[in-house]
């Protein structure tokens, strides 16, 4: 099961068991970190400009019944970093 933990400022930390974390391969000890943002595209642009690989370009999806914009990048420790914004 997924745990969504509020950080108190409107952001949430999403925690997934490793076997359910993501279908993409990962090498780090933390498989997947999801970060809420107001601007997924801007976050991805900054990360890409810093030299990190964008694995899934920003796109609109449904998270359950919530419309959202998401993107995925490779983190410095081999983890998958997701940026998301609930619309």
mmCIF file with all atom_site columns, C-alpha atoms in Angstrom:
data_model
loop_
_atom_site.group_PDB
_atom_site.id
_atom_site.type_symbol
_atom_site.label_atom_id
_atom_site.label_alt_id
_atom_site.label_comp_id
_atom_site.label_asym_id
_atom_site.label_entity_id
_atom_site.label_seq_id
_atom_site.pdbx_PDB_ins_code
_atom_site.Cartn_x
_atom_site.Cartn_y
_atom_site.Cartn_z
_atom_site.occupancy
_atom_site.B_iso_or_equiv
_atom_site.pdbx_formal_charge
_atom_site.auth_seq_id
_atom_site.auth_comp_id
_atom_site.auth_asym_id
_atom_site.auth_atom_id
_atom_site.pdbx_PDB_model_num
ATOM 1  C CA . UNK A 1 1  ? 0.000  0.000  0.000   1.00 0.00 ? 1  UNK A CA 1
ATOM 2  C CA . UNK A 1 2  ? 1.010  3.594  -0.656  1.00 0.00 ? 2  UNK A CA 1
ATOM 3  C CA . UNK A 1 3  ? 1.394  6.086  2.203   1.00 0.00 ? 3  UNK A CA 1
ATOM 4  C CA . UNK A 1 4  ? 0.895  9.801  1.508   1.00 0.00 ? 4  UNK A CA 1
ATOM 5  C CA . UNK A 1 5  ? 2.316  11.889 4.361   1.00 0.00 ? 5  UNK A CA 1
ATOM 6  C CA . UNK A 1 6  ? 1.581  15.617 4.594   1.00 0.00 ? 6  UNK A CA 1
ATOM 7  C CA . UNK A 1 7  ? 4.628  17.816 5.146   1.00 0.00 ? 7  UNK A CA 1
ATOM 8  C CA . UNK A 1 8  ? 2.388  20.569 6.520   1.00 0.00 ? 8  UNK A CA 1
ATOM 9  C CA . UNK A 1 9  ? 2.797  23.070 3.703   1.00 0.00 ? 9  UNK A CA 1
ATOM 10 C CA . UNK A 1 10 ? 0.554  21.449 1.115   1.00 0.00 ? 10 UNK A CA 1
ATOM 11 C CA . UNK A 1 11 ? 3.297  19.048 0.011   1.00 0.00 ? 11 UNK A CA 1
ATOM 12 C CA . UNK A 1 12 ? 3.126  15.310 0.560   1.00 0.00 ? 12 UNK A CA 1
ATOM 13 C CA . UNK A 1 13 ? 5.726  12.583 0.849   1.00 0.00 ? 13 UNK A CA 1
ATOM 14 C CA . UNK A 1 14 ? 4.644  9.415  -0.971  1.00 0.00 ? 14 UNK A CA 1
ATOM 15 C CA . UNK A 1 15 ? 6.100  6.137  0.324   1.00 0.00 ? 15 UNK A CA 1
ATOM 16 C CA . UNK A 1 16 ? 5.738  2.862  -1.591  1.00 0.00 ? 16 UNK A CA 1
ATOM 17 C CA . UNK A 1 17 ? 7.011  -0.625 -0.750  1.00 0.00 ? 17 UNK A CA 1
ATOM 18 C CA . UNK A 1 18 ? 9.955  -1.474 -2.993  1.00 0.00 ? 18 UNK A CA 1
ATOM 19 C CA . UNK A 1 19 ? 8.123  -4.279 -4.817  1.00 0.00 ? 19 UNK A CA 1
ATOM 20 C CA . UNK A 1 20 ? 5.336  -1.822 -5.728  1.00 0.00 ? 20 UNK A CA 1
ATOM 21 C CA . UNK A 1 21 ? 7.482  1.295  -6.096  1.00 0.00 ? 21 UNK A CA 1
ATOM 22 C CA . UNK A 1 22 ? 7.815  1.489  -9.838  1.00 0.00 ? 22 UNK A CA 1
ATOM 23 C CA . UNK A 1 23 ? 8.163  -0.623 -12.936 1.00 0.00 ? 23 UNK A CA 1
ATOM 24 C CA . UNK A 1 24 ? 11.347 1.198  -13.937 1.00 0.00 ? 24 UNK A CA 1
ATOM 25 C CA . UNK A 1 25 ? 14.589 -0.389 -12.697 1.00 0.00 ? 25 UNK A CA 1
ATOM 26 C CA . UNK A 1 26 ? 16.333 1.353  -9.815  1.00 0.00 ? 26 UNK A CA 1
ATOM 27 C CA . UNK A 1 27 ? 19.688 0.970  -8.100  1.00 0.00 ? 27 UNK A CA 1
ATOM 28 C CA . UNK A 1 28 ? 19.491 3.218  -5.015  1.00 0.00 ? 28 UNK A CA 1
ATOM 29 C CA . UNK A 1 29 ? 18.370 2.210  -1.536  1.00 0.00 ? 29 UNK A CA 1
ATOM 30 C CA . UNK A 1 30 ? 15.358 4.500  -1.908  1.00 0.00 ? 30 UNK A CA 1
ATOM 31 C CA . UNK A 1 31 ? 13.426 3.404  -4.967  1.00 0.00 ? 31 UNK A CA 1
ATOM 32 C CA . UNK A 1 32 ? 11.067 6.329  -5.512  1.00 0.00 ? 32 UNK A CA 1
ATOM 33 C CA . UNK A 1 33 ? 10.643 9.792  -4.041  1.00 0.00 ? 33 UNK A CA 1
ATOM 34 C CA . UNK A 1 34 ? 7.579  11.845 -5.077  1.00 0.00 ? 34 UNK A CA 1
ATOM 35 C CA . UNK A 1 35 ? 7.686  15.609 -4.582  1.00 0.00 ? 35 UNK A CA 1
ATOM 36 C CA . UNK A 1 36 ? 4.665  17.881 -4.912  1.00 0.00 ? 36 UNK A CA 1
ATOM 37 C CA . UNK A 1 37 ? 5.240  21.117 -6.782  1.00 0.00 ? 37 UNK A CA 1
ATOM 38 C CA . UNK A 1 38 ? 3.246  23.920 -8.355  1.00 0.00 ? 38 UNK A CA 1
ATOM 39 C CA . UNK A 1 39 ? 5.224  23.638 -11.609 1.00 0.00 ? 39 UNK A CA 1
ATOM 40 C CA . UNK A 1 40 ? 6.327  20.165 -12.753 1.00 0.00 ? 40 UNK A CA 1
ATOM 41 C CA . UNK A 1 41 ? 7.730  21.468 -16.028 1.00 0.00 ? 41 UNK A CA 1
ATOM 42 C CA . UNK A 1 42 ? 9.967  24.051 -14.350 1.00 0.00 ? 42 UNK A CA 1
ATOM 43 C CA . UNK A 1 43 ? 11.324 21.445 -11.909 1.00 0.00 ? 43 UNK A CA 1
ATOM 44 C CA . UNK A 1 44 ? 12.163 19.085 -14.767 1.00 0.00 ? 44 UNK A CA 1
ATOM 45 C CA . UNK A 1 45 ? 13.857 21.885 -16.715 1.00 0.00 ? 45 UNK A CA 1
ATOM 46 C CA . UNK A 1 46 ? 16.085 22.735 -13.721 1.00 0.00 ? 46 UNK A CA 1
ATOM 47 C CA . UNK A 1 47 ? 16.981 19.105 -13.049 1.00 0.00 ? 47 UNK A CA 1
ATOM 48 C CA . UNK A 1 48 ? 17.773 18.470 -16.724 1.00 0.00 ? 48 UNK A CA 1
ATOM 49 C CA . UNK A 1 49 ? 19.885 21.649 -16.852 1.00 0.00 ? 49 UNK A CA 1
ATOM 50 C CA . UNK A 1 50 ? 21.846 20.292 -13.877 1.00 0.00 ? 50 UNK A CA 1
ATOM 51 C CA . UNK A 1 51 ? 22.683 17.205 -15.948 1.00 0.00 ? 51 UNK A CA 1
ATOM 52 C CA . UNK A 1 52 ? 20.248 14.639 -14.563 1.00 0.00 ? 52 UNK A CA 1
ATOM 53 C CA . UNK A 1 53 ? 18.396 12.245 -16.873 1.00 0.00 ? 53 UNK A CA 1
ATOM 54 C CA . UNK A 1 54 ? 14.679 12.821 -17.429 1.00 0.00 ? 54 UNK A CA 1
ATOM 55 C CA . UNK A 1 55 ? 13.127 9.343  -17.692 1.00 0.00 ? 55 UNK A CA 1
ATOM 56 C CA . UNK A 1 56 ? 9.498  10.396 -18.200 1.00 0.00 ? 56 UNK A CA 1
ATOM 57 C CA . UNK A 1 57 ? 8.778  13.853 -19.611 1.00 0.00 ? 57 UNK A CA 1
ATOM 58 C CA . UNK A 1 58 ? 6.006  15.922 -17.974 1.00 0.00 ? 58 UNK A CA 1
ATOM 59 C CA . UNK A 1 59 ? 2.542  14.595 -18.805 1.00 0.00 ? 59 UNK A CA 1
ATOM 60 C CA . UNK A 1 60 ? -1.037 14.806 -17.560 1.00 0.00 ? 60 UNK A CA 1
ATOM 61 C CA . UNK A 1 61 ? -2.447 11.723 -15.816 1.00 0.00 ? 61 UNK A CA 1
ATOM 62 C CA . UNK A 1 62 ? -5.070 10.657 -13.282 1.00 0.00 ? 62 UNK A CA 1
ATOM 63 C CA . UNK A 1 63 ? -3.846 9.662  -9.806  1.00 0.00 ? 63 UNK A CA 1
ATOM 64 C CA . UNK A 1 64 ? -6.864 7.662  -8.792  1.00 0.00 ? 64 UNK A CA 1
ATOM 65 C CA . UNK A 1 65 ? -9.635 10.198 -9.318  1.00 0.00 ? 65 UNK A CA 1
ATOM 66 C CA . UNK A 1 66 ? -7.313 13.239 -9.094  1.00 0.00 ? 66 UNK A CA 1
ATOM 67 C CA . UNK A 1 67 ? -6.108 14.916 -12.295 1.00 0.00 ? 67 UNK A CA 1
ATOM 68 C CA . UNK A 1 68 ? -2.378 15.567 -12.060 1.00 0.00 ? 68 UNK A CA 1
ATOM 69 C CA . UNK A 1 69 ? 0.772  16.442 -13.983 1.00 0.00 ? 69 UNK A CA 1
ATOM 70 C CA . UNK A 1 70 ? 3.792  14.186 -13.373 1.00 0.00 ? 70 UNK A CA 1
ATOM 71 C CA . UNK A 1 71 ? 7.373  13.652 -14.537 1.00 0.00 ? 71 UNK A CA 1
ATOM 72 C CA . UNK A 1 72 ? 10.230 11.361 -13.490 1.00 0.00 ? 72 UNK A CA 1
ATOM 73 C CA . UNK A 1 73 ? 13.989 11.918 -13.305 1.00 0.00 ? 73 UNK A CA 1
ATOM 74 C CA . UNK A 1 74 ? 16.968 9.902  -12.087 1.00 0.00 ? 74 UNK A CA 1
ATOM 75 C CA . UNK A 1 75 ? 18.221 11.119 -8.710  1.00 0.00 ? 75 UNK A CA 1
ATOM 76 C CA . UNK A 1 76 ? 21.834 11.470 -7.626  1.00 0.00 ? 76 UNK A CA 1
ATOM 77 C CA . UNK A 1 77 ? 21.727 8.246  -5.584  1.00 0.00 ? 77 UNK A CA 1
ATOM 78 C CA . UNK A 1 78 ? 20.099 6.084  -8.261  1.00 0.00 ? 78 UNK A CA 1
ATOM 79 C CA . UNK A 1 79 ? 16.593 6.692  -6.948  1.00 0.00 ? 79 UNK A CA 1
ATOM 80 C CA . UNK A 1 80 ? 13.611 7.626  -9.099  1.00 0.00 ? 80 UNK A CA 1
ATOM 81 C CA . UNK A 1 81 ? 12.373 11.146 -8.361  1.00 0.00 ? 81 UNK A CA 1
ATOM 82 C CA . UNK A 1 82 ? 8.825  12.043 -9.323  1.00 0.00 ? 82 UNK A CA 1
ATOM 83 C CA . UNK A 1 83 ? 7.512  15.586 -9.523  1.00 0.00 ? 83 UNK A CA 1
ATOM 84 C CA . UNK A 1 84 ? 3.739  15.890 -9.373  1.00 0.00 ? 84 UNK A CA 1
ATOM 85 C CA . UNK A 1 85 ? 1.095  18.568 -9.226  1.00 0.00 ? 85 UNK A CA 1
ATOM 86 C CA . UNK A 1 86 ? -2.561 17.842 -8.497  1.00 0.00 ? 86 UNK A CA 1
ATOM 87 C CA . UNK A 1 87 ? -4.641 20.037 -10.789 1.00 0.00 ? 87 UNK A CA 1
#
